Amino acid sequence: NAGVMQNPRHLVRRRGQEARLRCSPMKGHSHVYWYRQLPEEGLKFMVYLQKENIIDESGMPKERFSAEFPKEGPSILRIQQVVRGDSAAYFCASSPMELPQGDRLFFGSGTQLSVL
Amino acid sequence: AQTVTQSQPEMSVQEAETVTLSCTYDTSESNYYLFWYKQPPSRQMILVIRQEAYKQQNATENRFSVNFQKAAKSFSLKISDSQLGDTAMYFCAFIIQGAQKLVFGQGTRLTINP
């Protein structure tokens, strides 16, 4: 059973471009979470999705950021018109059920976004 | 506000020594879960140990154990017989019962020297 797969592992964008980060959850997992890690900081919650639904986006910046988890395919975190402050590691995690009862949260290896 | 504080940005010990990483947290909730995660240079987040707040007994996983003081809102991690492979960033985190988001501390960079 493959783990949580994130791609690309590294992504370089120039200011103003779009960044699309992909996350394939573990097989059988229908709950996906995105976190952002700024340099020398801990992870910060961004958004929680179930299949085709955004459940909690309280950690998402109001502008330029969006997330989706379609019925088929990976979850996508999209950042439009990137700025240097968006440079960070973006982590995806998945779970087979809601937390913390399931307490089976598995993280991917993250996508390092660098904005030039 | 719910916060986690790790007061030791960096620590360094010799191989085979015991090291304790500190963590304090703040929440008004009474039901929650606490975690320690390890992040090696590969960036992978690896769960080291977890503790349910309603359990008084401290969790243990092989060389890793915690000292959970609920009244003090303290959750320290003890690593016994440290190994070179323990070198990593360590993050303390908690999640409220019924919530879906982990709250992380800033991390402690631990280096095990040969």
Tab-separated table of C-alpha atoms in Angstrom:
chain	number	residue	atom	x	y	z
A	1	ASN	CA	0.000	0.000	0.000
A	2	ALA	CA	1.760	3.140	-1.199
A	3	GLY	CA	1.901	6.068	1.176
A	4	VAL	CA	0.577	9.555	0.585
A	5	MET	CA	2.077	10.689	-2.706
A	6	GLN	CA	2.798	14.333	-3.357
A	7	ASN	CA	4.149	15.781	-6.543
A	8	PRO	CA	6.138	17.513	-7.558
A	9	ARG	CA	8.646	17.272	-4.746
A	10	HIS	CA	10.138	20.617	-5.728
A	11	LEU	CA	8.397	23.356	-7.661
A	12	VAL	CA	9.934	26.615	-8.792
A	13	ARG	CA	7.739	29.452	-9.948
A	14	ARG	CA	8.283	33.084	-10.807
A	15	ARG	CA	6.219	35.764	-9.151
A	16	GLY	CA	2.793	36.003	-10.743
A	17	GLN	CA	2.695	32.414	-12.021
A	18	GLU	CA	0.371	29.685	-10.830
A	19	ALA	CA	1.402	26.737	-8.677
A	20	ARG	CA	-0.509	23.455	-8.649
A	21	LEU	CA	0.385	20.938	-5.976
A	22	ARG	CA	-0.950	17.400	-6.159
A	23	CYS	CA	-1.699	14.903	-3.454
A	24	SER	CA	-2.803	11.303	-3.884
A	25	PRO	CA	-4.028	9.964	-0.532
A	26	MET	CA	-3.418	6.459	0.637
A	27	LYS	CA	-5.711	3.841	-0.814
A	28	GLY	CA	-9.001	3.810	1.032
A	29	HIS	CA	-8.511	7.267	2.543
A	30	SER	CA	-11.229	9.776	1.811
A	31	HIS	CA	-10.087	12.554	4.156
A	32	VAL	CA	-7.334	14.927	3.005
A	33	TYR	CA	-5.608	17.733	4.886
A	34	TRP	CA	-3.180	20.371	3.652
A	35	TYR	CA	-0.593	22.037	5.859
A	36	ARG	CA	2.006	24.690	5.157
A	37	GLN	CA	5.442	24.879	6.744
A	38	LEU	CA	7.304	28.153	6.516
A	39	PRO	CA	11.084	28.049	7.052
A	40	GLU	CA	12.047	27.204	10.631
A	41	GLU	CA	8.418	26.946	11.706
A	42	GLY	CA	5.936	24.214	12.502
A	43	LEU	CA	3.179	23.086	10.209
A	44	LYS	CA	0.078	25.266	9.954
A	45	PHE	CA	-3.294	23.845	9.014
A	46	MET	CA	-4.744	25.137	5.767
A	47	VAL	CA	-7.721	23.064	4.653
A	48	TYR	CA	-9.585	19.816	5.243
A	49	LEU	CA	-11.435	18.093	2.424
A	50	GLN	CA	-13.481	15.001	1.875
A	51	LYS	CA	-14.334	13.696	-1.551
A	52	GLU	CA	-15.840	16.590	-3.542
A	53	ASN	CA	-16.337	18.695	-0.416
A	54	ILE	CA	-14.357	21.348	1.425
A	55	ILE	CA	-15.085	20.784	5.102
A	56	ASP	CA	-12.849	23.345	6.803
A	57	GLU	CA	-10.814	26.006	5.023
A	58	SER	CA	-10.257	28.223	8.028
A	59	GLY	CA	-6.477	28.172	7.515
A	60	MET	CA	-6.505	29.125	3.859
A	61	PRO	CA	-5.570	32.661	2.831
A	62	LYS	CA	-8.690	34.387	1.528
A	63	GLU	CA	-7.231	35.203	-1.853
A	64	ARG	CA	-5.235	33.297	-4.470
A	65	PHE	CA	-5.449	29.914	-2.697
A	66	SER	CA	-7.921	27.165	-3.493
A	67	ALA	CA	-8.171	23.429	-2.937
A	68	GLU	CA	-10.192	20.613	-4.363
A	69	PHE	CA	-10.557	16.868	-3.913
A	70	PRO	CA	-12.550	15.559	-6.873
A	71	LYS	CA	-14.394	12.276	-7.004
A	72	GLU	CA	-11.669	10.901	-9.236
A	73	GLY	CA	-8.036	11.878	-9.080
A	74	PRO	CA	-5.736	13.583	-6.617
A	75	SER	CA	-6.395	16.509	-4.356
A	76	ILE	CA	-5.061	19.774	-5.783
A	77	LEU	CA	-3.835	22.824	-3.919
A	78	ARG	CA	-3.744	25.758	-6.297
A	79	ILE	CA	-1.972	29.036	-5.690
A	80	GLN	CA	-2.588	31.777	-8.210
A	81	GLN	CA	-0.251	34.712	-8.832
A	82	VAL	CA	2.370	33.437	-6.434
A	83	VAL	CA	4.443	35.846	-4.355
A	84	ARG	CA	7.741	35.309	-2.562
A	85	GLY	CA	5.928	34.852	0.741
A	86	ASP	CA	4.280	31.714	-0.637
A	87	SER	CA	7.658	29.958	-0.607
A	88	ALA	CA	7.224	27.089	1.826
A	89	ALA	CA	6.854	23.336	2.119
A	90	TYR	CA	3.287	22.206	1.557
A	91	PHE	CA	2.282	18.936	3.155
A	92	CYS	CA	-0.665	16.749	2.453
A	93	ALA	CA	-1.987	14.192	4.913
A	94	SER	CA	-4.743	11.636	4.576
A	95	SER	CA	-6.876	9.563	6.897
A	96	PRO	CA	-9.451	6.812	6.446
A	97	MET	CA	-11.842	8.524	8.832
A	98	GLU	CA	-12.309	11.705	10.797
A	99	LEU	CA	-9.725	12.636	13.396
A	100	PRO	CA	-8.890	12.052	16.128
A	101	GLN	CA	-10.955	8.939	16.678
A	102	GLY	CA	-9.295	7.215	13.776
A	103	ASP	CA	-5.929	8.646	14.635
A	104	ARG	CA	-4.498	7.291	11.454
A	105	LEU	CA	-3.104	10.404	9.866
A	106	PHE	CA	-0.385	9.824	7.296
A	107	PHE	CA	1.713	12.584	5.819
A	108	GLY	CA	3.287	12.878	2.422
A	109	SER	CA	6.854	14.112	1.951
A	110	GLY	CA	5.699	17.554	0.961
A	111	THR	CA	6.188	19.856	-1.998
A	112	GLN	CA	8.807	22.557	-1.599
A	113	LEU	CA	7.594	25.640	-3.437
A	114	SER	CA	10.192	28.259	-4.268
A	115	VAL	CA	9.056	31.566	-5.721
A	116	LEU	CA	11.728	33.561	-7.545
B	1	ALA	CA	-6.221	30.653	21.277
B	2	GLN	CA	-4.778	27.187	21.000
B	3	THR	CA	-0.996	27.207	20.931
B	4	VAL	CA	1.979	24.908	21.349
B	5	THR	CA	5.334	26.165	22.592
B	6	GLN	CA	8.631	24.365	22.245
B	7	SER	CA	11.153	26.429	24.121
B	8	GLN	CA	14.287	24.646	22.868
B	9	PRO	CA	15.059	25.581	19.254
B	10	GLU	CA	18.092	23.276	19.190
B	11	MET	CA	19.553	20.476	21.264
B	12	SER	CA	22.600	18.319	20.884
B	13	VAL	CA	23.649	15.185	22.789
B	14	GLN	CA	26.087	12.329	22.440
B	15	GLU	CA	25.018	8.976	21.107
B	16	ALA	CA	23.570	6.658	23.789
B	17	GLU	CA	22.672	9.565	26.078
B	18	THR	CA	19.150	10.384	27.181
B	19	VAL	CA	17.555	13.625	26.028
B	20	THR	CA	14.313	15.336	26.954
B	21	LEU	CA	12.465	17.734	24.661
B	22	SER	CA	10.002	20.090	26.285
B	23	CYS	CA	6.567	21.145	25.094
B	24	THR	CA	3.807	23.210	26.637
B	25	TYR	CA	0.425	23.890	25.154
B	26	ASP	CA	-2.579	26.031	25.804
B	27	THR	CA	-6.195	25.067	25.359
B	28	SER	CA	-9.405	25.510	27.291
B	29	GLU	CA	-10.671	22.131	26.117
B	30	SER	CA	-10.476	19.072	28.346
B	31	ASN	CA	-10.560	16.333	25.715
B	32	TYR	CA	-7.680	16.279	23.300
B	33	TYR	CA	-4.800	14.205	21.979
B	34	LEU	CA	-1.102	15.018	22.023
B	35	PHE	CA	1.578	13.932	19.592
B	36	TRP	CA	5.265	14.057	18.906
B	37	TYR	CA	6.325	13.989	15.262
B	38	LYS	CA	9.805	13.485	13.871
B	39	GLN	CA	10.885	15.210	10.661
B	40	PRO	CA	14.240	13.970	9.342
B	41	PRO	CA	16.044	15.740	6.476
B	42	SER	CA	13.888	13.755	4.035
B	43	ARG	CA	11.042	16.012	5.240
B	44	GLN	CA	8.744	13.065	5.919
B	45	MET	CA	6.578	13.617	9.009
B	46	ILE	CA	6.732	10.507	11.170
B	47	LEU	CA	4.539	9.938	14.203
B	48	VAL	CA	6.720	9.075	17.194
B	49	ILE	CA	4.219	8.796	20.013
B	50	ARG	CA	0.706	9.853	20.992
B	51	GLN	CA	-1.118	10.448	24.267
B	52	GLU	CA	-4.812	10.743	25.033
B	53	ALA	CA	-5.459	13.529	27.533
B	54	TYR	CA	-7.940	11.424	29.468
B	55	LYS	CA	-5.298	8.802	30.198
B	56	GLN	CA	-3.122	9.411	33.224
B	57	GLN	CA	-0.563	6.802	32.279
B	58	ASN	CA	2.300	8.153	30.235
B	59	ALA	CA	2.682	6.671	26.758
B	60	THR	CA	5.781	4.663	25.858
B	61	GLU	CA	7.060	3.418	22.517
B	62	ASN	CA	10.341	1.523	22.828
B	63	ARG	CA	13.029	4.165	23.533
B	64	PHE	CA	10.511	7.006	23.450
B	65	SER	CA	8.374	8.017	26.395
B	66	VAL	CA	6.450	11.081	27.453
B	67	ASN	CA	5.895	12.946	30.685
B	68	PHE	CA	2.349	14.246	30.486
B	69	GLN	CA	1.350	16.791	33.132
B	70	LYS	CA	-2.218	17.789	32.303
B	71	ALA	CA	-2.608	20.431	34.997
B	72	ALA	CA	0.608	22.108	33.897
B	73	LYS	CA	-0.236	21.565	30.215
B	74	SER	CA	3.156	20.051	29.678
B	75	PHE	CA	4.057	17.184	27.349
B	76	SER	CA	7.766	16.407	27.207
B	77	LEU	CA	9.431	13.689	25.139
B	78	LYS	CA	12.239	11.561	26.503
B	79	ILE	CA	14.498	9.667	24.148
B	80	SER	CA	16.605	6.999	25.863
B	81	ASP	CA	19.778	5.454	24.459
B	82	SER	CA	19.769	8.012	21.639
B	83	GLN	CA	20.910	6.887	18.202
B	84	LEU	CA	22.369	8.724	15.233
B	85	GLY	CA	19.125	8.072	13.352
B	86	ASP	CA	17.247	10.128	15.924
B	87	THR	CA	18.780	13.272	14.445
B	88	ALA	CA	15.812	15.285	13.148
B	89	MET	CA	13.370	18.091	13.843
B	90	TYR	CA	10.836	17.135	16.481
B	91	PHE	CA	7.404	18.714	16.594
B	92	CYS	CA	4.921	18.632	19.417
B	93	ALA	CA	1.261	18.851	18.374
B	94	PHE	CA	-2.247	18.438	19.699
B	95	ILE	CA	-5.751	18.051	18.363
B	96	ILE	CA	-9.017	18.792	20.103
B	97	GLN	CA	-11.617	16.052	20.329
B	98	GLY	CA	-14.030	16.619	17.460
B	99	ALA	CA	-11.717	18.958	15.580
B	100	GLN	CA	-9.925	18.071	12.388
B	101	LYS	CA	-6.778	20.144	12.603
B	102	LEU	CA	-3.499	19.576	14.366
B	103	VAL	CA	-1.814	22.508	16.093
B	104	PHE	CA	1.970	22.275	15.900
B	105	GLY	CA	4.801	23.828	17.864
B	106	GLN	CA	7.777	25.501	16.213
B	107	GLY	CA	9.967	22.438	16.519
B	108	THR	CA	13.224	21.431	18.200
B	109	ARG	CA	16.221	20.535	16.081
B	110	LEU	CA	17.882	17.538	17.727
B	111	THR	CA	21.362	16.427	16.778
B	112	ILE	CA	22.855	13.167	18.007
B	113	ASN	CA	26.637	13.243	17.865
B	114	PRO	CA	28.779	10.103	17.468
